[in-house]
mmCIF file of C-alpha atoms in Angstrom:
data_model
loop_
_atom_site.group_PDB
_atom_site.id
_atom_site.type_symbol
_atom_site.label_atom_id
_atom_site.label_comp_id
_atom_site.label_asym_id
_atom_site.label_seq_id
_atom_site.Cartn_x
_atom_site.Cartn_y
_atom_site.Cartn_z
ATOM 1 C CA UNK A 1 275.387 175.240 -22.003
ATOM 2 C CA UNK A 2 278.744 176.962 -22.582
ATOM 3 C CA UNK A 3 279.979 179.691 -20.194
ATOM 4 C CA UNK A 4 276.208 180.176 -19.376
ATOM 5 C CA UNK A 5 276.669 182.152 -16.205
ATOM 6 C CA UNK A 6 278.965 184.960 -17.669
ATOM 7 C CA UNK A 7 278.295 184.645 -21.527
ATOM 8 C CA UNK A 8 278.072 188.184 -22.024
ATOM 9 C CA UNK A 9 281.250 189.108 -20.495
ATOM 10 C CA UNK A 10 283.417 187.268 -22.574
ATOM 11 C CA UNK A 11 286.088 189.138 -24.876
ATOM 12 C CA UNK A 12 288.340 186.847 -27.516
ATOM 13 C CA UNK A 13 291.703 188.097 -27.005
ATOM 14 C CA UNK A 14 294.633 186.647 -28.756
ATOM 15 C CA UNK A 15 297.944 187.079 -29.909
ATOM 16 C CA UNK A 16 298.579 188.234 -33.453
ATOM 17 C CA UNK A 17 298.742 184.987 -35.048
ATOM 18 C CA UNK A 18 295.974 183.214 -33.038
ATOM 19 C CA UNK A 19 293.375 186.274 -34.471
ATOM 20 C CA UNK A 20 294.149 189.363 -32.601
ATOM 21 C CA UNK A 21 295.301 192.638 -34.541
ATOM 22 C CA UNK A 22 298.619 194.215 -33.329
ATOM 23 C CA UNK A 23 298.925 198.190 -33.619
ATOM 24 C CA UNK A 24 301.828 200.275 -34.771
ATOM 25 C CA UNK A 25 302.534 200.681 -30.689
ATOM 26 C CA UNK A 26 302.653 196.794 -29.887
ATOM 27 C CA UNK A 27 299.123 196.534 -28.190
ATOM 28 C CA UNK A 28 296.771 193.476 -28.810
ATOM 29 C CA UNK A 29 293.565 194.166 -30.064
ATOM 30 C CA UNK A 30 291.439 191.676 -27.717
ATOM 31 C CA UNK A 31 287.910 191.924 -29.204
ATOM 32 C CA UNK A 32 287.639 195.784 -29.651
ATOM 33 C CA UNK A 33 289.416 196.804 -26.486
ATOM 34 C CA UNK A 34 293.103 197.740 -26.899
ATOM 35 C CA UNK A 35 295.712 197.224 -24.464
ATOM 36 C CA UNK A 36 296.516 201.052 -23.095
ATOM 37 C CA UNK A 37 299.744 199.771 -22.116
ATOM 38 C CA UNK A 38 299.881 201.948 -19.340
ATOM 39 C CA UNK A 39 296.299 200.520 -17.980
ATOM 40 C CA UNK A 40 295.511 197.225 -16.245
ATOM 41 C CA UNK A 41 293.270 195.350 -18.923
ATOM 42 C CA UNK A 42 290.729 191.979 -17.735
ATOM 43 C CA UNK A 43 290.878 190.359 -21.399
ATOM 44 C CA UNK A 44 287.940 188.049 -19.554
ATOM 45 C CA UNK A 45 287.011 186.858 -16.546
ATOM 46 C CA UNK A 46 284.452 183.828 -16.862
ATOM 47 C CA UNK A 47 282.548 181.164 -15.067
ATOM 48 C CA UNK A 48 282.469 177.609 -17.349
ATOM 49 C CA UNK A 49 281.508 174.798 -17.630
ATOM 50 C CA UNK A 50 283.338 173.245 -20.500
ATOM 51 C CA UNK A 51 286.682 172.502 -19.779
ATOM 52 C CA UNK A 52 289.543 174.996 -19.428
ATOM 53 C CA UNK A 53 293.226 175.673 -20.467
ATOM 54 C CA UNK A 54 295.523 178.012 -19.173
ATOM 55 C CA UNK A 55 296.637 178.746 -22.752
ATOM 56 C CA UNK A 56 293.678 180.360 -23.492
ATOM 57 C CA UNK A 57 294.122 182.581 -20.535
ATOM 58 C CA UNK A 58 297.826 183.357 -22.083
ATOM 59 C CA UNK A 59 296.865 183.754 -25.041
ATOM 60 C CA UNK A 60 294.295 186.243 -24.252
ATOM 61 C CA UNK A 61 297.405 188.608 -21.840
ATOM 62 C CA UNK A 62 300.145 188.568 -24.046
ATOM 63 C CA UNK A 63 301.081 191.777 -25.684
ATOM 64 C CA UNK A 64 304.347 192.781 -27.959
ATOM 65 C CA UNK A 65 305.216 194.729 -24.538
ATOM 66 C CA UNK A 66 305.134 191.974 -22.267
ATOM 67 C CA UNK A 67 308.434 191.206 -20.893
ATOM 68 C CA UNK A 68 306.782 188.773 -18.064
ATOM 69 C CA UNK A 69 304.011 186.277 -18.708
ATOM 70 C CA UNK A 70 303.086 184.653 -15.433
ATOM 71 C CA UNK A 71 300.192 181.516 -15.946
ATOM 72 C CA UNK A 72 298.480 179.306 -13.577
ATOM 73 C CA UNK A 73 296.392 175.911 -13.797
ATOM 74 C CA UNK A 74 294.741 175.156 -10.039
ATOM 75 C CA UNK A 75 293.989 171.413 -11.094
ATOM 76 C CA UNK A 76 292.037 168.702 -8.961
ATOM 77 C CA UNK A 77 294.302 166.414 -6.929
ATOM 78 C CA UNK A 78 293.969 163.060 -5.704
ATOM 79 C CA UNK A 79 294.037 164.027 -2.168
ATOM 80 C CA UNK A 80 292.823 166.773 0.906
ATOM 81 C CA UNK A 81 293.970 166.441 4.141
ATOM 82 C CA UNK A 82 295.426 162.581 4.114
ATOM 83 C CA UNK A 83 292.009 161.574 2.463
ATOM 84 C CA UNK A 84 291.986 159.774 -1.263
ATOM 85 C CA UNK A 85 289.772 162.036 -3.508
ATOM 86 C CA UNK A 86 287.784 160.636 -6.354
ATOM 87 C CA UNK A 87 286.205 163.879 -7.998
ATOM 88 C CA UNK A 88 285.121 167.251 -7.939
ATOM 89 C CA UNK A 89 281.485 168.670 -8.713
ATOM 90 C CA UNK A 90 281.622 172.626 -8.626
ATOM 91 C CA UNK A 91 278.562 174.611 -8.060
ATOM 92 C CA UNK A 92 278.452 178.397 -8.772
ATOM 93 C CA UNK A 93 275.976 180.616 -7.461
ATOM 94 C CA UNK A 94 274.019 182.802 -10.156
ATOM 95 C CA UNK A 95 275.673 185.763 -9.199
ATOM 96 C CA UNK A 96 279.320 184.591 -9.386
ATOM 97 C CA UNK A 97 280.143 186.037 -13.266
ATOM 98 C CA UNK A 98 279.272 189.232 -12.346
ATOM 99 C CA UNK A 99 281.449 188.545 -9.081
ATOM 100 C CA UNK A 100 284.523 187.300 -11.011
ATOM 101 C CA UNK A 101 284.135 189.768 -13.552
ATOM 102 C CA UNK A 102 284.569 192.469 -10.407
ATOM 103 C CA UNK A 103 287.016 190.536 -8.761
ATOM 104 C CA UNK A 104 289.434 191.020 -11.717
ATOM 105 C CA UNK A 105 288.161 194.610 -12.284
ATOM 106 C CA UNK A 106 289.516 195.139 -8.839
ATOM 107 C CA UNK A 107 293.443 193.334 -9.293
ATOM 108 C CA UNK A 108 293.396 195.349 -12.618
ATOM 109 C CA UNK A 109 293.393 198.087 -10.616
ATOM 110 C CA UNK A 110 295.740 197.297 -7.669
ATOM 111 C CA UNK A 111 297.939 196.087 -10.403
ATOM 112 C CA UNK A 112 298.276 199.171 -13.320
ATOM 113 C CA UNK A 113 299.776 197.891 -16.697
ATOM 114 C CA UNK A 114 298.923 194.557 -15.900
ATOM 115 C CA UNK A 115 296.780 192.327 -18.362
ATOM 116 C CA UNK A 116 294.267 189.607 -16.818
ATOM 117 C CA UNK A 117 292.503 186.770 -17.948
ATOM 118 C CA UNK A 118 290.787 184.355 -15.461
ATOM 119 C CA UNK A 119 288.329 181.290 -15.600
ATOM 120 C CA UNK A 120 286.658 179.258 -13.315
ATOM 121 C CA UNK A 121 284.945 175.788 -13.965
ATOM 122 C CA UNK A 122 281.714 174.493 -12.799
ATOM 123 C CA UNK A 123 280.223 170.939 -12.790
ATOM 124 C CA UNK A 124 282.000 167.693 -12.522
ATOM 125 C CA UNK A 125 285.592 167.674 -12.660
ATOM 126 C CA UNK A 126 288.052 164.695 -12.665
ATOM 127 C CA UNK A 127 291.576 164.239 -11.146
ATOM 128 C CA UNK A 128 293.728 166.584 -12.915
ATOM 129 C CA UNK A 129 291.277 168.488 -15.048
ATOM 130 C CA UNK A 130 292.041 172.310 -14.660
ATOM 131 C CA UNK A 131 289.085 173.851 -12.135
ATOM 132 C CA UNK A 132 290.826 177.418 -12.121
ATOM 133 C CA UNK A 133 293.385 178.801 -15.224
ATOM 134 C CA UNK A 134 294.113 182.466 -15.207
ATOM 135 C CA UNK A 135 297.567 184.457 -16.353
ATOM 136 C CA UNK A 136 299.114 187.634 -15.942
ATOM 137 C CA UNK A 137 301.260 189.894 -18.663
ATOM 138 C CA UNK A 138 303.176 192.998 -17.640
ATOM 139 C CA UNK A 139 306.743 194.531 -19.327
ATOM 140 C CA UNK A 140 308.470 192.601 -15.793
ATOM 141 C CA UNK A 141 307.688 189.287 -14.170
ATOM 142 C CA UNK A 142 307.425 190.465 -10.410
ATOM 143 C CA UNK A 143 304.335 192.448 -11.315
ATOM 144 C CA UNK A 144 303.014 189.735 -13.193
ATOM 145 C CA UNK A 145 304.004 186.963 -10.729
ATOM 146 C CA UNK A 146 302.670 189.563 -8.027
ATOM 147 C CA UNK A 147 299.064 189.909 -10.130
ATOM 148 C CA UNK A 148 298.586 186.526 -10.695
ATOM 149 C CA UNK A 149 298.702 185.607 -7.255
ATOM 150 C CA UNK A 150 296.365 188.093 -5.965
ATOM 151 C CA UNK A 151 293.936 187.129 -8.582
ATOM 152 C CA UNK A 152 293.831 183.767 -7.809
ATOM 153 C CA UNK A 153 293.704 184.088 -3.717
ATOM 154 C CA UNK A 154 290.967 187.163 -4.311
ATOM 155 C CA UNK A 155 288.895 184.235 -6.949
ATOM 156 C CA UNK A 156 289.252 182.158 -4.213
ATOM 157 C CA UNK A 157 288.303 184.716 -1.229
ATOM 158 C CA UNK A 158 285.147 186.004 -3.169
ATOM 159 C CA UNK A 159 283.722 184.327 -5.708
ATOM 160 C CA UNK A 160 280.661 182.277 -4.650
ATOM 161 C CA UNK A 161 281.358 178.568 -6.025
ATOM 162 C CA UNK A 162 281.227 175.728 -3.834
ATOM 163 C CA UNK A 163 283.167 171.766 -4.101
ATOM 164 C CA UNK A 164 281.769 168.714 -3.046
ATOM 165 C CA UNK A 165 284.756 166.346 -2.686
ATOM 166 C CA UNK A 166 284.274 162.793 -3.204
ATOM 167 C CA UNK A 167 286.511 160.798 -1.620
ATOM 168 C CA UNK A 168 288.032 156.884 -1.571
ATOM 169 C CA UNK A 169 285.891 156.077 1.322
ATOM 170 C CA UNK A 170 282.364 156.552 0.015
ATOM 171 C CA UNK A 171 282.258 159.842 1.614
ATOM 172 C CA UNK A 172 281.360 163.458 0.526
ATOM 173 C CA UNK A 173 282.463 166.640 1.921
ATOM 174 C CA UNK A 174 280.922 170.618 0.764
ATOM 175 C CA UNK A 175 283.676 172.948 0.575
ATOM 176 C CA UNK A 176 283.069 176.269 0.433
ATOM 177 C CA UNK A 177 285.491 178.706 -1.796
ATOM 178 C CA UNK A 178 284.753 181.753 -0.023
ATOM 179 C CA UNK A 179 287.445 182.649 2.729
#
């Protein structure tokens, strides 16, 4: 089951040579939408539960106008709080698609001629698999830097997915992602 709580809000975006069209102004054609360049754009913003790369999300930003490409991989770690941690298992409420999909709505807005792709995984998750890859593309790096930032800590703030940590000493911990 691939992407099966947001499979309708996915858009392929891409790059000219990985199977996006460029126009005569520069703009990627990602799926049918066209970068306004003047316009925040969410390429996608997805739940999964397949593993993720922050290449795709790069891939999916980049634009002939982008002077700043700003990516980030939030990837499991072998420890929280001075305990060993063994895994990850992410659950996602059925609503949180439609929640991520809004949350990057919303930075798209705060953040005008910025392009956004975000993705969040679900399920069971080993050290240093990617849980959380999203990027940012603007014509200057502090808006993306800026952008990518606030997308992540607003992911983090209000989408409802939930960790249970297992950790080196047989014990389990639920995590909540919200706040």
């Amino acid at each position: 089951m691939t992407d099966s709580l947001d499979a309708g809000r996915v858009a392929s975006a891409g790059r000219a040579d990985s199977g996006g069209r460029v126009d005569s102004a520069g703009r990627v054609d990602a799926g049918g939408r066209v970068d306004s360049g003047g316009v925040g754009r969410v390429a996608f913003a997805r739940i999964s539960d397949e593993p993720i790369t922050v290449e795709e999300c790069d891939l999916a930003v980049a634009t002939a106008t982008a002077g700043g490409v700003v990516a980030f991989a939030g990837v499991v770690r072998n420890h929280d709080e001075g305990r060993g941690v063994l895994t990850l298992d992410y659950t996602a409420h059925p609503s949180a698609g439609d929640v991520i999909a809004s949350v990057a709505d919303a930075v798209a807005a705060e953040f005008p001629g910025v392009n956004l792709a975000v993705v969040h995984r679900i399920g069971a998750l080993q050290i240093g698999d990617i849980a959380i890859a999203c990027a940012a593309a603007s014509a200057h790096r502090a808006e993306a830097f800026a952008a990518c930032a606030r997308l992540v800590d607003a992911v983090k703030e209000s989408v409802p997915i939930w960790k249970e940590q297992a950790f080196t000493d047989g014990t389990t911990e639920w995590v909540a992602s919200l706040g």
